[in-house]
């Protein structure tokens, strides 16, 4: 059991800095998801915690102990790789036992741990098979088994589900979560999939271009996104953004539509509205010229342009809505569900 | 084959049968010659069917002094010499090139690329090209007429290093990282993971190198003067030359037959791994 502390962590490859001053504290037993678009530095950060990449500057501490200079095997961690990285010439049992054998545990102890892990993951009947005789999902379980038998202080996952098909991914996602809750091991999980991130994480660290945009619970990220990037990244379909001007106590959209001002801020701003927060309202201030309809069953997505402008908008309306293209729909939004961002810094403007 | 017309299949069979005859007939004649006595082998027409003297010929060749009337070493000793040379060359080459490829692929050390290019350059210098300086070095080291002298100059070579480098480069980085997290040091990783993953390539290389070593002619001829160090490939040539009287074809052919057995044995016993190496894609 361990907490992890990242202090002013920076990583450079030659002259290019790919991670900038990352800070974060992870509590004992927490499940943290690092999420962000491809190439933003998620794997690099995870691999620095694992000890597979050197730290350019800053400090990583696990359970209060600085680990910057420690070999991966000395950090008491276990890692699950995207391509599983099972040893192809060893049986499942040997794969899981390899690290324990190196640590010179007794045969009996190794067998006990391997079989316990195999029971948890329901892979006991595959123990004598080679990895190539297993399906993708089974290999995934073996990779997790290899992590579990080590009984580490920290689990690290690097996009462990991205090689699986969609259905299996959802199933394994739940299993990973249940397993982590049962074992109570501090975990860091990397993914580019925001749905996976929202369902798995106690807290999410959103990375963009090597910067931490926001670090908080899924609900915090959804309710109070700290930047335009987080607002657009978290939630599906993505948030609508409309340029606006706050003058006096009204907020004037670029289309001259007016909403009441929601904060003390005055000046140019970027207004964010989630599609699911647009409620149909005959007299609402926001008019959308619908040009495409997506029927999802439980709700309907109306795609179109903000009346009198070129801004793409999406509204998510509960139930079935039938409409022809070109029709105008009007919506209103509760003012506590509006988000305001500074158009220059793209940071959230607080009330 | 996609097309299966009778004419094409007749033609392919014809070509295949021709090929088999071209390869098998000389071997058959060698075998037949090894089963007759000296007098029958000097009469025309030459026999095409086996005779009854195989055991006599074998025991004289293997344990007698080889050709009657000369002072050659018994053939079993030559077989042993050849075997020792071929094994030392093939195992030595495999061991050295595995280690050097491991160093080049997995370690960052000063002058790494210099080492790489130095190894690369030796590709252009096979034994035949550097034979005089090499002879001098071996002579100065007092390795004439020894197994070391027979094998060491042939062990140094770059081809195998390159092959293993290519093999190691196909092993995903995560394998090494996984092993590091498991606590395996570099040599442990080499033994437990890299070697088993390269075993089909090692087998293939062993076959090629064993035959390369077994067939060496020029180098052993140069550095062995003692008859007890003669190798079998050399001795076949010497037997032909030594035949001032009418050549003793039965003995020469028995020797040739014996010289073929170890390479055939190596090929057959390694065949399974060989084929696996060609079909296995998982790494
Ligand atoms: N070994 C390396 N050398 C140079 N640049 C690298 C190296 N590894 C990663 N990078 C760069 O660092 C950035 C972050 O990479 P990575 O952490 O793999 O992103 P991801 O978020 O997709 O996992 C990328 O721009 C990548 O090009
Ligand atoms: Mg990655």
mmCIF file of N, CA and C in Angstrom, chain B residues 97-208:
data_model
loop_
_atom_site.group_PDB
_atom_site.id
_atom_site.type_symbol
_atom_site.label_atom_id
_atom_site.label_comp_id
_atom_site.label_asym_id
_atom_site.label_seq_id
_atom_site.Cartn_x
_atom_site.Cartn_y
_atom_site.Cartn_z
ATOM 1 N N UNK B 97 29.170 -14.548 -31.496
ATOM 2 C CA UNK B 97 28.308 -13.586 -32.190
ATOM 3 C C UNK B 97 27.046 -13.297 -31.391
ATOM 4 N N UNK B 98 26.543 -14.278 -30.622
ATOM 5 C CA UNK B 98 25.406 -13.988 -29.742
ATOM 6 C C UNK B 98 25.773 -12.885 -28.763
ATOM 7 N N UNK B 99 26.952 -13.034 -28.149
ATOM 8 C CA UNK B 99 27.340 -12.049 -27.139
ATOM 9 C C UNK B 99 27.602 -10.684 -27.756
ATOM 10 N N UNK B 100 28.254 -10.663 -28.933
ATOM 11 C CA UNK B 100 28.561 -9.345 -29.491
ATOM 12 C C UNK B 100 27.290 -8.680 -29.996
ATOM 13 N N UNK B 101 26.357 -9.470 -30.573
ATOM 14 C CA UNK B 101 25.089 -8.873 -31.006
ATOM 15 C C UNK B 101 24.324 -8.339 -29.795
ATOM 16 N N UNK B 102 24.361 -9.087 -28.694
ATOM 17 C CA UNK B 102 23.693 -8.655 -27.464
ATOM 18 C C UNK B 102 24.259 -7.306 -27.005
ATOM 19 N N UNK B 103 25.593 -7.216 -27.023
ATOM 20 C CA UNK B 103 26.235 -5.967 -26.597
ATOM 21 C C UNK B 103 25.834 -4.811 -27.508
ATOM 22 N N UNK B 104 25.836 -5.060 -28.809
ATOM 23 C CA UNK B 104 25.568 -3.961 -29.745
ATOM 24 C C UNK B 104 24.114 -3.508 -29.683
ATOM 25 N N UNK B 105 23.191 -4.465 -29.505
ATOM 26 C CA UNK B 105 21.778 -4.084 -29.523
ATOM 27 C C UNK B 105 21.327 -3.494 -28.182
ATOM 28 N N UNK B 106 21.783 -4.052 -27.066
ATOM 29 C CA UNK B 106 21.171 -3.700 -25.789
ATOM 30 C C UNK B 106 22.003 -2.788 -24.890
ATOM 31 N N UNK B 107 23.249 -2.498 -25.269
ATOM 32 C CA UNK B 107 24.056 -1.663 -24.388
ATOM 33 C C UNK B 107 24.500 -0.401 -25.104
ATOM 34 N N UNK B 108 24.543 0.687 -24.361
ATOM 35 C CA UNK B 108 25.100 1.937 -24.885
ATOM 36 C C UNK B 108 26.478 2.101 -24.274
ATOM 37 N N UNK B 109 27.516 1.890 -25.032
ATOM 38 C CA UNK B 109 28.861 2.062 -24.493
ATOM 39 C C UNK B 109 29.654 2.946 -25.443
ATOM 40 N N UNK B 110 30.748 3.554 -24.962
ATOM 41 C CA UNK B 110 31.517 4.433 -25.841
ATOM 42 C C UNK B 110 32.036 3.650 -27.046
ATOM 43 N N UNK B 111 32.078 4.266 -28.173
ATOM 44 C CA UNK B 111 32.561 3.653 -29.420
ATOM 45 C C UNK B 111 31.736 2.456 -29.853
ATOM 46 N N UNK B 112 30.452 2.488 -29.508
ATOM 47 C CA UNK B 112 29.588 1.381 -29.901
ATOM 48 C C UNK B 112 29.531 1.272 -31.418
ATOM 49 N N UNK B 113 29.316 2.406 -32.092
ATOM 50 C CA UNK B 113 29.210 2.357 -33.543
ATOM 51 C C UNK B 113 30.552 2.020 -34.182
ATOM 52 N N UNK B 114 31.651 2.429 -33.537
ATOM 53 C CA UNK B 114 32.971 2.057 -34.052
ATOM 54 C C UNK B 114 33.118 0.538 -34.030
ATOM 55 N N UNK B 115 32.720 -0.071 -32.923
ATOM 56 C CA UNK B 115 32.775 -1.531 -32.830
ATOM 57 C C UNK B 115 31.935 -2.160 -33.925
ATOM 58 N N UNK B 116 30.749 -1.589 -34.075
ATOM 59 C CA UNK B 116 29.833 -2.123 -35.069
ATOM 60 C C UNK B 116 30.488 -2.112 -36.449
ATOM 61 N N UNK B 117 31.096 -0.986 -36.813
ATOM 62 C CA UNK B 117 31.692 -0.894 -38.148
ATOM 63 C C UNK B 117 32.933 -1.749 -38.271
ATOM 64 N N UNK B 118 33.685 -1.899 -37.171
ATOM 65 C CA UNK B 118 34.849 -2.781 -37.244
ATOM 66 C C UNK B 118 34.414 -4.206 -37.526
ATOM 67 N N UNK B 119 33.349 -4.625 -36.878
ATOM 68 C CA UNK B 119 32.842 -5.967 -37.148
ATOM 69 C C UNK B 119 32.375 -6.048 -38.596
ATOM 70 N N UNK B 120 31.708 -4.966 -39.023
ATOM 71 C CA UNK B 120 31.171 -4.944 -40.377
ATOM 72 C C UNK B 120 32.278 -5.127 -41.414
ATOM 73 N N UNK B 121 33.410 -4.450 -41.180
ATOM 74 C CA UNK B 121 34.496 -4.484 -42.163
ATOM 75 C C UNK B 121 35.072 -5.888 -42.316
ATOM 76 N N UNK B 122 35.085 -6.658 -41.220
ATOM 77 C CA UNK B 122 35.648 -8.002 -41.335
ATOM 78 C C UNK B 122 34.854 -8.878 -42.290
ATOM 79 N N UNK B 123 33.632 -8.442 -42.626
ATOM 80 C CA UNK B 123 32.859 -9.177 -43.628
ATOM 81 C C UNK B 123 33.628 -9.283 -44.931
ATOM 82 N N UNK B 124 34.454 -8.256 -45.189
ATOM 83 C CA UNK B 124 35.161 -8.229 -46.460
ATOM 84 C C UNK B 124 36.453 -9.019 -46.410
ATOM 85 N N UNK B 125 36.775 -9.620 -45.256
ATOM 86 C CA UNK B 125 38.053 -10.302 -45.125
ATOM 87 C C UNK B 125 37.873 -11.764 -44.708
ATOM 88 N N UNK B 126 37.410 -12.615 -45.592
ATOM 89 C CA UNK B 126 37.328 -14.040 -45.242
ATOM 90 C C UNK B 126 38.734 -14.636 -45.159
ATOM 91 N N UNK B 127 38.819 -15.846 -44.588
ATOM 92 C CA UNK B 127 40.124 -16.469 -44.340
ATOM 93 C C UNK B 127 41.000 -16.474 -45.584
ATOM 94 N N UNK B 128 40.419 -16.772 -46.727
ATOM 95 C CA UNK B 128 41.214 -16.924 -47.940
ATOM 96 C C UNK B 128 41.994 -15.647 -48.264
ATOM 97 N N UNK B 129 41.399 -14.487 -47.946
ATOM 98 C CA UNK B 129 42.046 -13.217 -48.268
ATOM 99 C C UNK B 129 43.193 -12.925 -47.304
ATOM 100 N N UNK B 130 42.967 -13.252 -46.032
ATOM 101 C CA UNK B 130 43.973 -12.892 -45.022
ATOM 102 C C UNK B 130 44.798 -14.109 -44.623
ATOM 103 N N UNK B 131 44.962 -15.049 -45.568
ATOM 104 C CA UNK B 131 45.505 -16.348 -45.168
ATOM 105 C C UNK B 131 46.970 -16.253 -44.736
ATOM 106 N N UNK B 132 47.766 -15.435 -45.411
ATOM 107 C CA UNK B 132 49.182 -15.369 -45.048
ATOM 108 C C UNK B 132 49.397 -14.731 -43.680
ATOM 109 N N UNK B 133 48.867 -13.510 -43.451
ATOM 110 C CA UNK B 133 49.048 -12.947 -42.101
ATOM 111 C C UNK B 133 48.451 -13.840 -41.020
ATOM 112 N N UNK B 134 47.305 -14.426 -41.304
ATOM 113 C CA UNK B 134 46.691 -15.290 -40.306
ATOM 114 C C UNK B 134 47.598 -16.478 -40.001
ATOM 115 N N UNK B 135 48.190 -17.034 -41.063
ATOM 116 C CA UNK B 135 49.099 -18.172 -40.849
ATOM 117 C C UNK B 135 50.246 -17.757 -39.941
ATOM 118 N N UNK B 136 50.780 -16.575 -40.210
ATOM 119 C CA UNK B 136 51.911 -16.093 -39.414
ATOM 120 C C UNK B 136 51.522 -15.949 -37.947
ATOM 121 N N UNK B 137 50.337 -15.351 -37.720
ATOM 122 C CA UNK B 137 49.883 -15.171 -36.345
ATOM 123 C C UNK B 137 49.734 -16.521 -35.660
ATOM 124 N N UNK B 138 49.078 -17.445 -36.341
ATOM 125 C CA UNK B 138 48.843 -18.756 -35.741
ATOM 126 C C UNK B 138 50.166 -19.467 -35.487
ATOM 127 N N UNK B 139 51.094 -19.338 -36.414
ATOM 128 C CA UNK B 139 52.401 -19.979 -36.242
ATOM 129 C C UNK B 139 53.133 -19.374 -35.053
ATOM 130 N N UNK B 140 53.100 -18.035 -34.947
ATOM 131 C CA UNK B 140 53.796 -17.378 -33.838
ATOM 132 C C UNK B 140 53.192 -17.742 -32.498
ATOM 133 N N UNK B 141 51.900 -17.986 -32.502
ATOM 134 C CA UNK B 141 51.246 -18.361 -31.246
ATOM 135 C C UNK B 141 51.453 -19.838 -30.937
ATOM 136 N N UNK B 142 52.142 -20.537 -31.825
ATOM 137 C CA UNK B 142 52.412 -21.952 -31.598
ATOM 138 C C UNK B 142 51.173 -22.814 -31.705
ATOM 139 N N UNK B 143 50.265 -22.399 -32.567
ATOM 140 C CA UNK B 143 49.019 -23.168 -32.663
ATOM 141 C C UNK B 143 48.976 -24.053 -33.908
ATOM 142 N N UNK B 144 50.106 -24.202 -34.619
ATOM 143 C CA UNK B 144 50.119 -25.127 -35.750
ATOM 144 C C UNK B 144 49.873 -26.537 -35.225
ATOM 145 N N UNK B 145 49.232 -27.349 -36.028
ATOM 146 C CA UNK B 145 48.951 -28.728 -35.628
ATOM 147 C C UNK B 145 48.183 -28.821 -34.320
ATOM 148 N N UNK B 146 47.208 -27.930 -34.130
ATOM 149 C CA UNK B 146 46.373 -28.051 -32.929
ATOM 150 C C UNK B 146 44.928 -27.727 -33.299
ATOM 151 N N UNK B 147 44.022 -28.157 -32.444
ATOM 152 C CA UNK B 147 42.611 -27.852 -32.707
ATOM 153 C C UNK B 147 42.358 -26.353 -32.650
ATOM 154 N N UNK B 148 43.083 -25.666 -31.751
ATOM 155 C CA UNK B 148 42.909 -24.216 -31.658
ATOM 156 C C UNK B 148 43.266 -23.553 -32.977
ATOM 157 N N UNK B 149 44.399 -23.985 -33.533
ATOM 158 C CA UNK B 149 44.839 -23.404 -34.797
ATOM 159 C C UNK B 149 43.854 -23.691 -35.909
ATOM 160 N N UNK B 150 43.246 -24.876 -35.862
ATOM 161 C CA UNK B 150 42.284 -25.242 -36.901
ATOM 162 C C UNK B 150 41.034 -24.370 -36.830
ATOM 163 N N UNK B 151 40.591 -24.043 -35.604
ATOM 164 C CA UNK B 151 39.266 -23.427 -35.504
ATOM 165 C C UNK B 151 39.277 -21.922 -35.251
ATOM 166 N N UNK B 152 40.185 -21.423 -34.416
ATOM 167 C CA UNK B 152 40.068 -20.013 -34.001
ATOM 168 C C UNK B 152 40.066 -19.010 -35.162
ATOM 169 N N UNK B 153 40.969 -19.156 -36.147
ATOM 170 C CA UNK B 153 40.938 -18.160 -37.229
ATOM 171 C C UNK B 153 39.630 -18.163 -37.997
ATOM 172 N N UNK B 154 38.908 -19.273 -37.960
ATOM 173 C CA UNK B 154 37.649 -19.338 -38.702
ATOM 174 C C UNK B 154 36.468 -18.872 -37.855
ATOM 175 N N UNK B 155 36.680 -18.767 -36.545
ATOM 176 C CA UNK B 155 35.583 -18.357 -35.661
ATOM 177 C C UNK B 155 35.252 -16.884 -35.847
ATOM 178 N N UNK B 156 36.305 -16.069 -36.016
ATOM 179 C CA UNK B 156 36.064 -14.637 -36.157
ATOM 180 C C UNK B 156 35.316 -14.379 -37.458
ATOM 181 N N UNK B 157 34.097 -13.884 -37.339
ATOM 182 C CA UNK B 157 33.364 -13.526 -38.554
ATOM 183 C C UNK B 157 32.170 -12.679 -38.196
ATOM 184 N N UNK B 158 31.721 -11.873 -39.138
ATOM 185 C CA UNK B 158 30.684 -10.904 -38.837
ATOM 186 C C UNK B 158 29.287 -11.368 -39.192
ATOM 187 N N UNK B 159 29.182 -12.298 -40.124
ATOM 188 C CA UNK B 159 27.851 -12.656 -40.621
ATOM 189 C C UNK B 159 26.899 -13.062 -39.510
ATOM 190 N N UNK B 160 27.391 -13.937 -38.621
ATOM 191 C CA UNK B 160 26.519 -14.433 -37.560
ATOM 192 C C UNK B 160 26.127 -13.307 -36.612
ATOM 193 N N UNK B 161 27.081 -12.408 -36.332
ATOM 194 C CA UNK B 161 26.774 -11.257 -35.471
ATOM 195 C C UNK B 161 25.629 -10.453 -36.078
ATOM 196 N N UNK B 162 25.695 -10.244 -37.359
ATOM 197 C CA UNK B 162 24.638 -9.483 -38.014
ATOM 198 C C UNK B 162 23.305 -10.186 -37.951
ATOM 199 N N UNK B 163 23.356 -11.501 -38.174
ATOM 200 C CA UNK B 163 22.097 -12.227 -38.135
ATOM 201 C C UNK B 163 21.447 -12.107 -36.763
ATOM 202 N N UNK B 164 22.237 -12.296 -35.710
ATOM 203 C CA UNK B 164 21.648 -12.214 -34.371
ATOM 204 C C UNK B 164 21.208 -10.793 -34.046
ATOM 205 N N UNK B 165 21.920 -9.827 -34.581
ATOM 206 C CA UNK B 165 21.496 -8.448 -34.362
ATOM 207 C C UNK B 165 20.091 -8.261 -34.933
ATOM 208 N N UNK B 166 19.885 -8.763 -36.138
ATOM 209 C CA UNK B 166 18.552 -8.649 -36.742
ATOM 210 C C UNK B 166 17.497 -9.364 -35.896
ATOM 211 N N UNK B 167 17.850 -10.558 -35.431
ATOM 212 C CA UNK B 167 16.899 -11.316 -34.607
ATOM 213 C C UNK B 167 16.546 -10.527 -33.344
ATOM 214 N N UNK B 168 17.559 -9.987 -32.685
ATOM 215 C CA UNK B 168 17.322 -9.263 -31.421
ATOM 216 C C UNK B 168 16.480 -8.013 -31.671
ATOM 217 N N UNK B 169 16.679 -7.399 -32.833
ATOM 218 C CA UNK B 169 15.926 -6.176 -33.106
ATOM 219 C C UNK B 169 14.435 -6.464 -33.278
ATOM 220 N N UNK B 170 14.082 -7.705 -33.611
ATOM 221 C CA UNK B 170 12.658 -8.025 -33.754
ATOM 222 C C UNK B 170 11.998 -8.314 -32.408
ATOM 223 N N UNK B 171 12.786 -8.501 -31.356
ATOM 224 C CA UNK B 171 12.187 -8.738 -30.031
ATOM 225 C C UNK B 171 11.662 -7.401 -29.506
ATOM 226 N N UNK B 172 10.360 -7.323 -29.184
ATOM 227 C CA UNK B 172 9.807 -6.031 -28.763
ATOM 228 C C UNK B 172 10.488 -5.491 -27.506
ATOM 229 N N UNK B 173 10.612 -4.166 -27.427
ATOM 230 C CA UNK B 173 11.245 -3.527 -26.269
ATOM 231 C C UNK B 173 10.542 -3.892 -24.972
ATOM 232 N N UNK B 174 9.215 -4.086 -25.053
ATOM 233 C CA UNK B 174 8.458 -4.379 -23.837
ATOM 234 C C UNK B 174 8.940 -5.666 -23.173
ATOM 235 N N UNK B 175 9.515 -6.571 -23.978
ATOM 236 C CA UNK B 175 10.010 -7.820 -23.411
ATOM 237 C C UNK B 175 11.143 -7.522 -22.422
ATOM 238 N N UNK B 176 12.029 -6.634 -22.841
ATOM 239 C CA UNK B 176 13.137 -6.231 -21.966
ATOM 240 C C UNK B 176 12.605 -5.479 -20.752
ATOM 241 N N UNK B 177 11.626 -4.600 -20.988
ATOM 242 C CA UNK B 177 11.101 -3.791 -19.890
ATOM 243 C C UNK B 177 10.383 -4.661 -18.879
ATOM 244 N N UNK B 178 9.627 -5.607 -19.411
ATOM 245 C CA UNK B 178 8.930 -6.558 -18.561
ATOM 246 C C UNK B 178 9.928 -7.330 -17.704
ATOM 247 N N UNK B 179 11.027 -7.745 -18.326
ATOM 248 C CA UNK B 179 12.046 -8.494 -17.596
ATOM 249 C C UNK B 179 12.711 -7.608 -16.545
ATOM 250 N N UNK B 180 12.895 -6.331 -16.872
ATOM 251 C CA UNK B 180 13.503 -5.425 -15.896
ATOM 252 C C UNK B 180 12.597 -5.268 -14.684
ATOM 253 N N UNK B 181 11.281 -5.158 -14.944
ATOM 254 C CA UNK B 181 10.352 -5.032 -13.824
ATOM 255 C C UNK B 181 10.338 -6.321 -13.010
ATOM 256 N N UNK B 182 10.479 -7.451 -13.701
ATOM 257 C CA UNK B 182 10.543 -8.731 -13.001
ATOM 258 C C UNK B 182 11.849 -8.891 -12.238
ATOM 259 N N UNK B 183 12.797 -7.985 -12.455
ATOM 260 C CA UNK B 183 14.036 -8.034 -11.697
ATOM 261 C C UNK B 183 15.159 -8.817 -12.358
ATOM 262 N N UNK B 184 15.022 -9.084 -13.663
ATOM 263 C CA UNK B 184 16.076 -9.823 -14.349
ATOM 264 C C UNK B 184 17.179 -8.863 -14.780
ATOM 265 N N UNK B 185 18.414 -9.165 -14.420
ATOM 266 C CA UNK B 185 19.549 -8.365 -14.872
ATOM 267 C C UNK B 185 19.857 -8.682 -16.324
ATOM 268 N N UNK B 186 20.829 -7.994 -16.914
ATOM 269 C CA UNK B 186 21.113 -8.180 -18.335
ATOM 270 C C UNK B 186 21.438 -9.626 -18.713
ATOM 271 N N UNK B 187 22.299 -10.295 -17.928
ATOM 272 C CA UNK B 187 22.677 -11.654 -18.328
ATOM 273 C C UNK B 187 21.533 -12.632 -18.135
ATOM 274 N N UNK B 188 20.737 -12.360 -17.124
ATOM 275 C CA UNK B 188 19.570 -13.202 -16.882
ATOM 276 C C UNK B 188 18.570 -13.064 -18.029
ATOM 277 N N UNK B 189 18.388 -11.827 -18.476
ATOM 278 C CA UNK B 189 17.521 -11.569 -19.624
ATOM 279 C C UNK B 189 18.050 -12.316 -20.846
ATOM 280 N N UNK B 190 19.364 -12.277 -21.015
ATOM 281 C CA UNK B 190 19.992 -12.961 -22.144
ATOM 282 C C UNK B 190 19.716 -14.459 -22.100
ATOM 283 N N UNK B 191 19.945 -15.063 -20.934
ATOM 284 C CA UNK B 191 19.775 -16.509 -20.812
ATOM 285 C C UNK B 191 18.319 -16.951 -20.869
ATOM 286 N N UNK B 192 17.492 -16.252 -20.084
ATOM 287 C CA UNK B 192 16.125 -16.741 -19.882
ATOM 288 C C UNK B 192 15.197 -16.343 -21.009
ATOM 289 N N UNK B 193 15.500 -15.273 -21.704
ATOM 290 C CA UNK B 193 14.538 -14.774 -22.673
ATOM 291 C C UNK B 193 15.105 -14.684 -24.090
ATOM 292 N N UNK B 194 16.249 -14.011 -24.220
ATOM 293 C CA UNK B 194 16.795 -13.826 -25.561
ATOM 294 C C UNK B 194 17.211 -15.155 -26.203
ATOM 295 N N UNK B 195 17.926 -15.986 -25.441
ATOM 296 C CA UNK B 195 18.383 -17.249 -26.018
ATOM 297 C C UNK B 195 17.220 -18.146 -26.440
ATOM 298 N N UNK B 196 16.243 -18.399 -25.573
ATOM 299 C CA UNK B 196 15.115 -19.246 -26.007
ATOM 300 C C UNK B 196 14.380 -18.656 -27.207
ATOM 301 N N UNK B 197 14.291 -17.324 -27.277
ATOM 302 C CA UNK B 197 13.582 -16.723 -28.399
ATOM 303 C C UNK B 197 14.372 -16.867 -29.698
ATOM 304 N N UNK B 198 15.688 -17.037 -29.597
ATOM 305 C CA UNK B 198 16.495 -17.151 -30.812
ATOM 306 C C UNK B 198 16.822 -18.593 -31.141
ATOM 307 N N UNK B 199 16.199 -19.549 -30.441
ATOM 308 C CA UNK B 199 16.724 -20.896 -30.569
ATOM 309 C C UNK B 199 16.576 -21.465 -31.982
ATOM 310 N N UNK B 200 15.521 -21.103 -32.697
ATOM 311 C CA UNK B 200 15.403 -21.625 -34.062
ATOM 312 C C UNK B 200 16.486 -21.019 -34.954
ATOM 313 N N UNK B 201 16.812 -19.749 -34.722
ATOM 314 C CA UNK B 201 17.865 -19.123 -35.512
ATOM 315 C C UNK B 201 19.219 -19.729 -35.181
ATOM 316 N N UNK B 202 19.407 -20.066 -33.898
ATOM 317 C CA UNK B 202 20.666 -20.695 -33.504
ATOM 318 C C UNK B 202 20.798 -22.039 -34.199
ATOM 319 N N UNK B 203 19.704 -22.794 -34.240
ATOM 320 C CA UNK B 203 19.742 -24.109 -34.881
ATOM 321 C C UNK B 203 20.088 -23.970 -36.360
ATOM 322 N N UNK B 204 19.442 -23.032 -37.035
ATOM 323 C CA UNK B 204 19.701 -22.850 -38.461
ATOM 324 C C UNK B 204 21.158 -22.484 -38.677
ATOM 325 N N UNK B 205 21.647 -21.576 -37.851
ATOM 326 C CA UNK B 205 23.025 -21.138 -38.005
ATOM 327 C C UNK B 205 23.987 -22.285 -37.708
ATOM 328 N N UNK B 206 23.625 -23.102 -36.718
ATOM 329 C CA UNK B 206 24.492 -24.225 -36.378
ATOM 330 C C UNK B 206 24.655 -25.150 -37.572
ATOM 331 N N UNK B 207 23.561 -25.441 -38.242
ATOM 332 C CA UNK B 207 23.627 -26.334 -39.407
ATOM 333 C C UNK B 207 24.579 -25.754 -40.450
ATOM 334 N N UNK B 208 24.367 -24.485 -40.766
ATOM 335 C CA UNK B 208 25.175 -23.854 -41.813
ATOM 336 C C UNK B 208 26.657 -23.831 -41.416
#
